[in-house]
Each structure stands twice: as structure tokens, then as C-alpha cells.
Coordinates of C-alpha atoms in Angstrom, one line a residue:
X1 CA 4.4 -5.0 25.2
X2 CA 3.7 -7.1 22.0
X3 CA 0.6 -5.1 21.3
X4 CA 2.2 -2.0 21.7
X5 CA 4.6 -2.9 19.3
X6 CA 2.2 -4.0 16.7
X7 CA 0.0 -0.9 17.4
X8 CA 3.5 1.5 17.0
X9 CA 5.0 0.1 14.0
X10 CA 0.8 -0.7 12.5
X11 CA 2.0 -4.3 11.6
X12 CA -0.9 -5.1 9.5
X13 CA 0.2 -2.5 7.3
X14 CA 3.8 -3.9 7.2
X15 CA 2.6 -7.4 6.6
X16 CA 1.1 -6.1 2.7
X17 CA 4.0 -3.8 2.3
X18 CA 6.3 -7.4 3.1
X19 CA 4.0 -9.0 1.0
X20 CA 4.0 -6.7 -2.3
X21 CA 8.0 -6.5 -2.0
X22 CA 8.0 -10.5 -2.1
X23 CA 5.7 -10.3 -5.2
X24 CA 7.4 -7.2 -6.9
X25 CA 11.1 -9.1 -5.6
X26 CA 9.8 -12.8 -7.8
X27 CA 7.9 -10.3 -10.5
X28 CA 11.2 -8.8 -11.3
X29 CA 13.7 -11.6 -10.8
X30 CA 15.7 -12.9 -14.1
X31 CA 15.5 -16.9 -14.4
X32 CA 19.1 -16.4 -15.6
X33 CA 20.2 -14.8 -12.3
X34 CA 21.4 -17.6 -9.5
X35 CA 18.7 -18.3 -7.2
X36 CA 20.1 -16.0 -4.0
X37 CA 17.9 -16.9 -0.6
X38 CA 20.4 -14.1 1.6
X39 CA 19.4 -11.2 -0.7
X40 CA 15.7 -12.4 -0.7
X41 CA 16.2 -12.2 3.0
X42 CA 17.4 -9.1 3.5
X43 CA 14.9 -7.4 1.0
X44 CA 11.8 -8.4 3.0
X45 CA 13.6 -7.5 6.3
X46 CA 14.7 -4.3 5.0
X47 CA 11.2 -3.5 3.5
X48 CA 10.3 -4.9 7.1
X49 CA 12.5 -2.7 9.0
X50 CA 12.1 0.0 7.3
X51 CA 8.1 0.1 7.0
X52 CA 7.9 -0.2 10.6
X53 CA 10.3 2.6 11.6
X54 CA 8.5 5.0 9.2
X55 CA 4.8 4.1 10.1
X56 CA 6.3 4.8 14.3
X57 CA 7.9 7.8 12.9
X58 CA 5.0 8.9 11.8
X59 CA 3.0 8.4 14.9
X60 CA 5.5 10.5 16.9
X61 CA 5.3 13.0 14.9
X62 CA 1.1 13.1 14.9
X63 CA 1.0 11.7 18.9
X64 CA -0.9 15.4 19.2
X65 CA -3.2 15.3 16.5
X66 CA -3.8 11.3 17.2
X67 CA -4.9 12.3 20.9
X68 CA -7.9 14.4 19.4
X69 CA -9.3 11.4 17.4
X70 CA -11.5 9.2 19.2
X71 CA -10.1 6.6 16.6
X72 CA -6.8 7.3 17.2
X73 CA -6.3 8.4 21.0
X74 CA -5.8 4.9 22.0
X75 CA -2.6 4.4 19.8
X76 CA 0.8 3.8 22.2
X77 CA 1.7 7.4 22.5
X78 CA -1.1 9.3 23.2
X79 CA -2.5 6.9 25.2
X80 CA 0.8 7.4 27.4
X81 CA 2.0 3.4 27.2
X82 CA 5.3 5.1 25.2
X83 CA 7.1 7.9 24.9
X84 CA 8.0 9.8 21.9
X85 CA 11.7 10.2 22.6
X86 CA 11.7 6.5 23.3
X87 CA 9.6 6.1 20.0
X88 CA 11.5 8.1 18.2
X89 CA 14.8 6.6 18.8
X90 CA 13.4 3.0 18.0
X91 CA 12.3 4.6 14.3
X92 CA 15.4 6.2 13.5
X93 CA 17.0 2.4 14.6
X94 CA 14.3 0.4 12.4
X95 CA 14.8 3.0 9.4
X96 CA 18.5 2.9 9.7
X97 CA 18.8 -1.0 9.7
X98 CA 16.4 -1.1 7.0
X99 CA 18.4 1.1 4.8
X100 CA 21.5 -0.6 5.4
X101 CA 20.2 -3.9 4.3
X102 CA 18.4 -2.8 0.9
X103 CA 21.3 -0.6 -0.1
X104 CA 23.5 -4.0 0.3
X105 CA 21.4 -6.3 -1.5
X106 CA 21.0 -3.2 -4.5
X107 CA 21.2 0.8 -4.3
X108 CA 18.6 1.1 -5.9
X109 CA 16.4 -0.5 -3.6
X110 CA 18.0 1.4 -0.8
X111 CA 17.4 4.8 -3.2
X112 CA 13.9 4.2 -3.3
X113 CA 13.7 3.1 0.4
X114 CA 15.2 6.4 1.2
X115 CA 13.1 8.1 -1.0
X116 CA 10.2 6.9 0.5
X117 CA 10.7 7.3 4.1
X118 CA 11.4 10.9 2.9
X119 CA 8.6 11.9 1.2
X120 CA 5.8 10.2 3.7
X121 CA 7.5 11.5 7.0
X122 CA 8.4 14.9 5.3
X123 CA 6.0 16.4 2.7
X124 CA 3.1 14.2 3.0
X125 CA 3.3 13.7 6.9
X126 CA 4.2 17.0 7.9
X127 CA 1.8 19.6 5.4
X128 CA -0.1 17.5 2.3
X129 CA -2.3 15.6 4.4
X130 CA -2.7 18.3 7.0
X131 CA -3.4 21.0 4.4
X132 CA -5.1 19.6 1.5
X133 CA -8.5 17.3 0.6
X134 CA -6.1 15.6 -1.9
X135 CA -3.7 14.7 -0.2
X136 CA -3.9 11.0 -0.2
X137 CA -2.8 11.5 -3.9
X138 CA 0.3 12.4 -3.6
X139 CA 0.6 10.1 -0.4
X140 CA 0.0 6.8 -2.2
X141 CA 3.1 7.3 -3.5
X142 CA 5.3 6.4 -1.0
X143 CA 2.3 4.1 0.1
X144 CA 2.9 2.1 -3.5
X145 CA 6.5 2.1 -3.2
X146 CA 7.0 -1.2 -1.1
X147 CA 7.1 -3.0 -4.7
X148 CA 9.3 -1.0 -6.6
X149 CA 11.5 -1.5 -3.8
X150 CA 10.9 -5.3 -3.8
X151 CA 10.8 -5.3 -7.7
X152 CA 14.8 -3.2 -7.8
X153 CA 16.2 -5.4 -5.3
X154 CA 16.0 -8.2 -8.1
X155 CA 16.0 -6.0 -11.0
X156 CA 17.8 -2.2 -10.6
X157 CA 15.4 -1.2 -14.0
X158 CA 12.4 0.2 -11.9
X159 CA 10.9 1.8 -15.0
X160 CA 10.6 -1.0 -17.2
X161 CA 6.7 -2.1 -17.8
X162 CA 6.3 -4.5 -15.2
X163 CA 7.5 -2.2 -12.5
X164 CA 5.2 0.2 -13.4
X165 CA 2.0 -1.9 -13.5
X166 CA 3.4 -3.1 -10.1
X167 CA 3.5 0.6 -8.7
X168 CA 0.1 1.9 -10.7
X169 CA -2.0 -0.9 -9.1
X170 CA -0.6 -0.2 -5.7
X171 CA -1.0 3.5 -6.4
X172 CA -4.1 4.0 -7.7
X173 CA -5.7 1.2 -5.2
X174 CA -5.2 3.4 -1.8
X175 CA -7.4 6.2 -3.3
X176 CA -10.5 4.4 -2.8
X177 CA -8.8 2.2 0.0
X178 CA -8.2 5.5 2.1
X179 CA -11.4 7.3 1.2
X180 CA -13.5 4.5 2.2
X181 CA -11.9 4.7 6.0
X182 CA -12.2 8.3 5.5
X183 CA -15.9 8.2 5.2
X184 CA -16.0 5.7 8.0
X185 CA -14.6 7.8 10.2
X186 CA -15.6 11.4 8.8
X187 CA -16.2 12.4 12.4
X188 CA -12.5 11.8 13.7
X189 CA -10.9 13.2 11.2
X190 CA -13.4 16.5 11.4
X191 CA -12.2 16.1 15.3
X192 CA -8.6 16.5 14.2
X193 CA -9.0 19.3 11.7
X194 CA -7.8 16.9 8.7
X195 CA -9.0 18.5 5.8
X196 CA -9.6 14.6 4.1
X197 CA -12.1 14.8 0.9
X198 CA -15.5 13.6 2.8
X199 CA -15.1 16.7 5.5
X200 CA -13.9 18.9 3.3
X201 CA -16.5 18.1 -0.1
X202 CA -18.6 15.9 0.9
X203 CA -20.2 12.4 0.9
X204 CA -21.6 12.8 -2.7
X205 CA -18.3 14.3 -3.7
X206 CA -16.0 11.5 -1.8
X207 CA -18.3 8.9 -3.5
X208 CA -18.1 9.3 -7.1
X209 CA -14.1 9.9 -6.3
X210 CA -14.1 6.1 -5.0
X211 CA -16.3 5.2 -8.1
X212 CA -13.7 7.0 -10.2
X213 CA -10.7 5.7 -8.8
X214 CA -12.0 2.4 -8.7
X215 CA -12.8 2.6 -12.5
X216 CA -9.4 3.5 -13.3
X217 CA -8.1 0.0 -10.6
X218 CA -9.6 -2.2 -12.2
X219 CA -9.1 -0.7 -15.5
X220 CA -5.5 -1.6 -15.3
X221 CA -5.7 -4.7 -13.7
X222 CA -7.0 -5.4 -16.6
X223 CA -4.5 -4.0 -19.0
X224 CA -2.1 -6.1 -17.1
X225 CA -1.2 -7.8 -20.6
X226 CA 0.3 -4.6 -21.8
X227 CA 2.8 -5.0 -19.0
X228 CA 3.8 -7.9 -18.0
X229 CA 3.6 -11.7 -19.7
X230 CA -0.2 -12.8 -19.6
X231 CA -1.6 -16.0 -19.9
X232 CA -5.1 -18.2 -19.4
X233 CA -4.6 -17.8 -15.8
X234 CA -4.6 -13.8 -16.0
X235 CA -8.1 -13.9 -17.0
X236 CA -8.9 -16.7 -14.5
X237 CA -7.5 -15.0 -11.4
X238 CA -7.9 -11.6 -12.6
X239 CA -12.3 -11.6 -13.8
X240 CA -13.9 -12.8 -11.0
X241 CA -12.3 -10.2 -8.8
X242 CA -12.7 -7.2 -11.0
X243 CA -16.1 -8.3 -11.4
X244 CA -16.4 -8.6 -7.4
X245 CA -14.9 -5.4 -6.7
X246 CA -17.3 -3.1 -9.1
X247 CA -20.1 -4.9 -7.4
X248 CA -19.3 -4.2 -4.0
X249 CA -18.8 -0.3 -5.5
X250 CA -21.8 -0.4 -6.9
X251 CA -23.9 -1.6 -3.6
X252 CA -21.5 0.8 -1.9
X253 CA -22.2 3.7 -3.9
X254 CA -25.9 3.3 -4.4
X255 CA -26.2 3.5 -0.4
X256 CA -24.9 6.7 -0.1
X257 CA -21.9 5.0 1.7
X258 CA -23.9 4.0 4.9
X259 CA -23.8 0.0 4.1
X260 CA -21.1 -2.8 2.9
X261 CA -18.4 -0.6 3.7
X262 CA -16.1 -2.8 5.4
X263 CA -17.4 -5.7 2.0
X264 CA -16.2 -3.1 -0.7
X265 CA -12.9 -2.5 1.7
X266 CA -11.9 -5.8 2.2
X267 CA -12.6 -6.7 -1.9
X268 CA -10.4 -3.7 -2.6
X269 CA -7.7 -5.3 -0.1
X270 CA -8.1 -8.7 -1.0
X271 CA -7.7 -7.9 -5.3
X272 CA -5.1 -5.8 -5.1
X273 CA -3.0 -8.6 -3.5
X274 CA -4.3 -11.0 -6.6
X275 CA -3.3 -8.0 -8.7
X276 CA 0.1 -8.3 -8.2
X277 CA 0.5 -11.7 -7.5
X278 CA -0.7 -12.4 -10.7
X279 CA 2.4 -11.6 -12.7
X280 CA 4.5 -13.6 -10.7
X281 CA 2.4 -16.5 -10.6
X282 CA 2.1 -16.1 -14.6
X283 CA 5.8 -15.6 -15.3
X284 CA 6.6 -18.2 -13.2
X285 CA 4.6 -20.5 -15.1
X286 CA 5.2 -19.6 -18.2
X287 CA 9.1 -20.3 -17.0
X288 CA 8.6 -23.8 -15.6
X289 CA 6.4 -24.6 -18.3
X290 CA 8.8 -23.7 -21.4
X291 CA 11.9 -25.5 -19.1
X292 CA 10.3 -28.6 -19.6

């Protein structure tokens, strides 16, 4: 039951959305703001709750289409261990109770909750990703938004500079984090009639995409100083794993995409955590060490 669970609501996937709404809750916090543990609480559970319900939504409403992929056909509903009505119900629940708690702790983390849920169970879910190659563009948008959501639940000013470094690294990360799997697994989605960039242009194509994306990443990882507060540790943390990321593109990239797939994947994963940790490990810092 516990597995189908996990497989229902893809709690992996929830854990980094939990994890990017702590970071963009502490990036976003003001150190002249009391210390509040309750609405910390009910952020992460809301970006809990809510993450899960959409992600189930979403697999009732592609059960079909997830029968046809040999990836895929094993996921609680097509493999008959749930039923969409049953599914369904528990989504609408999570996404309700998810709502309710961000819009108490701020609107405007409930606003861009409901936003989200919107956009990647209506437009993206239901025609962009079904319909067109680029379609994971416009779908790492509510894909990014777990921070912004974290980041306005401390701080209702989402378009201030270190909000939008938090969202363009969270953004610009899943192009090359999707297209990757979407090499991987050409075959499936080809199976599902997904019209995902290597099935629809190519390897070659899908390739210099990644290589592109993942210029443009790393790039503004390392503009992070012209967002947020920068110090020593910025280029400490930050270097080593730009540096570790383009090489993993490059071996990636030279072999046509056949080897160190799951290497370059993992990088990606792995840095774009440190990404936007970063900032909150800086400011924090740089509070504690001017309080002394």
C-alpha cells in the first residue's frame, strides 16, 4: 500500500519540491521577522500536499497513455492496483488541503500554489506536452514553482532578485533534466505518441538542446551575485560543481548520448540543489556573522 502511494503521488519528486520550498522559505525570510516554526510547518506541508495531489492528478488523467509505455504501465493505475475515481478523489483532497494551508500562512503562496496546480494539470498536462516537441518549456514552469512558493510564504515580494534567481535555476535546470530521461527512454515515449524533442528532432538535435540549456544553468549559477548576497563560500560551493556538471555534458555529449547518462543526470540533480542552497547558506552567514 506504501509503495503505491509513493508510486501515485512520485514522492521522489515531492521530496526536491519540499526541499526547494525550505530553501526558497530561509532564502526569503527577513532576520527582522519573529522566528515562526507553525508557518514553516505548514509551508512545507502545503508544498507537500499539494505536490502530491497534483503529480496523482496527473496520473489519472494520463492512466491511458501511461498503459502504452513500457516505462510507465506499471504505475498504480494502469497496472489496476487503484482506481481512478478512487485516485482522483484522494488528489482533489491532497490539493485542497494544500491550498488551505499556504493561503493561511500567506496568499500569495496559496496564489502561486493555485496557479501552479492549474497550469500543469490544465495546459501543460492536458495539450502542450501532448502536442508539442517544446513542451517541457513551458512545463518547467510550474515544475520551478515549488520555490517561489516556499520563497512568498516568508516574503509575499516574489519578483524581487532573489526570487527570481531561485525560479530561473529551477526553470532552466529541468530542460536538460527532462531531455536527458527523454533520450533514455525515446522508445516509450515514441510508444505513447509523445511528440518529446528526441522523437520528434532527433538525437543530434535533443543533444546540443541539453548542451545549450545547460550553458545557460550554469551560466546563472554563476551570476548568482547579481541576485542574491554572495560571499567566499559562493565560489567554494558553487565552482567545483559548475565545473562537474559541463564535464559530465561534455562526456555526455561527445557519446552521442549512449554513455554516462544517468552521471550527467544525477550531476544536474545534485547542483541544482547546491544552487539554491547556496543563498541561504550565504545569507545566513553573512547574518550570524555581522550579529556577532
Amino acid at each position: 500500500m506504501l509503495k503505491t502511494y509513493a508510486d501515485l503521488t512520485k514522492f521522489g519528486i515531492v521530496v526536491f519540491s519540499v526541499l526547494a520550498g525550505l530553501a526558497g522559505y530561509a532564502t526569503g525570510f527577513q532576520s527582522e521577522n519573529a522566528f515562526d516554526w507553525k508557518a514553516i510547518l505548514e509551508t512545507l506541508l502545503g508544498i507537500y500536499f499539494l505536490s502530491s495531489g497534483s503529480l496523482a492528478l496527473n496520473q489519472v488523467q494520463d492512466h491511458k497513455l501511461d498503459a502504452l509505455m513500457p516505462r510507465t504501465a506499471n504505475r498504480p493505475i494502469p497496472a489496476g492496483r487503484l482506481k481512478p475515481a478512487a485516485a482522483g478523489i484522494l488528489s482533489f483532497f491532497f490539493i485542497f488541503v494544500g491550498l488551505q494551508l499556504l493561503f493561511t500562512v500567506q496568499p500569495m503562496a496559496g496564489l502561486v500554489g493555485l496557479i501552479c496546480v492549474l497550469f500543469y494539470n490544465g495546459p501543460y498536462t492536458l495539450y502542450l506536452k501532448k502536442k508539442w516537441a517544446y513542451g517541457a518549456v513551458p512545463g518547467a514552469i510550474p515544475g520551478a514553482l515549488p520555490v517561489t512558493i516556499g520563497y512568498a510564504a516568508a516574503n509575499p515580494d516574489i519578483f524581487n532578485s532573489e526570487s527570481v534567481y531561485l525560479f530561473l535555476i529551477m526553470f532552466i535546470w529541468q530542460m536538460p533534466h527532462f531531455w536527458v530521461l527523454a533520450i533514455r527512454y525515446k522508445d516509450d515515449y515514441a510508444a505513447g505518441n509523445i511528440p518529446v524533442l528526441p522523437v520528434v528532432r532527433g538525437i543530434d538535435k535533443t543533444l546540443d538542446q541539453i548542451a545549450l540549456w545547460t550553458f545557460a544553468y550554469v551560466g546563472v549559477a554563476l551570476a548568482a551575485p547579481m541576485f542574491v548576497h554572495a560571499s567566499w563560500l559562493y565560489i567554494l560551493l558553487t565552482i567545483p560543481f559548475v565545473f562537474k556538471v559541463l564535464q559530465e555534458l561534455y562526456r555526455y555529449y561527445k557519446s552521442k548520448g549512449t554513455q554516462r547518462w544517468l552521471a550527467f543526470f544525477m550531476w544536474l540533480n545534485v547542483s541544482m540543489l547546491i544552487f539554491i542552497i547556496i543563498p541561504v547558506v550565504d545569507k545566513w552567514h553573512f547574518l550570524i556573522t555581522e550579529s556577532r
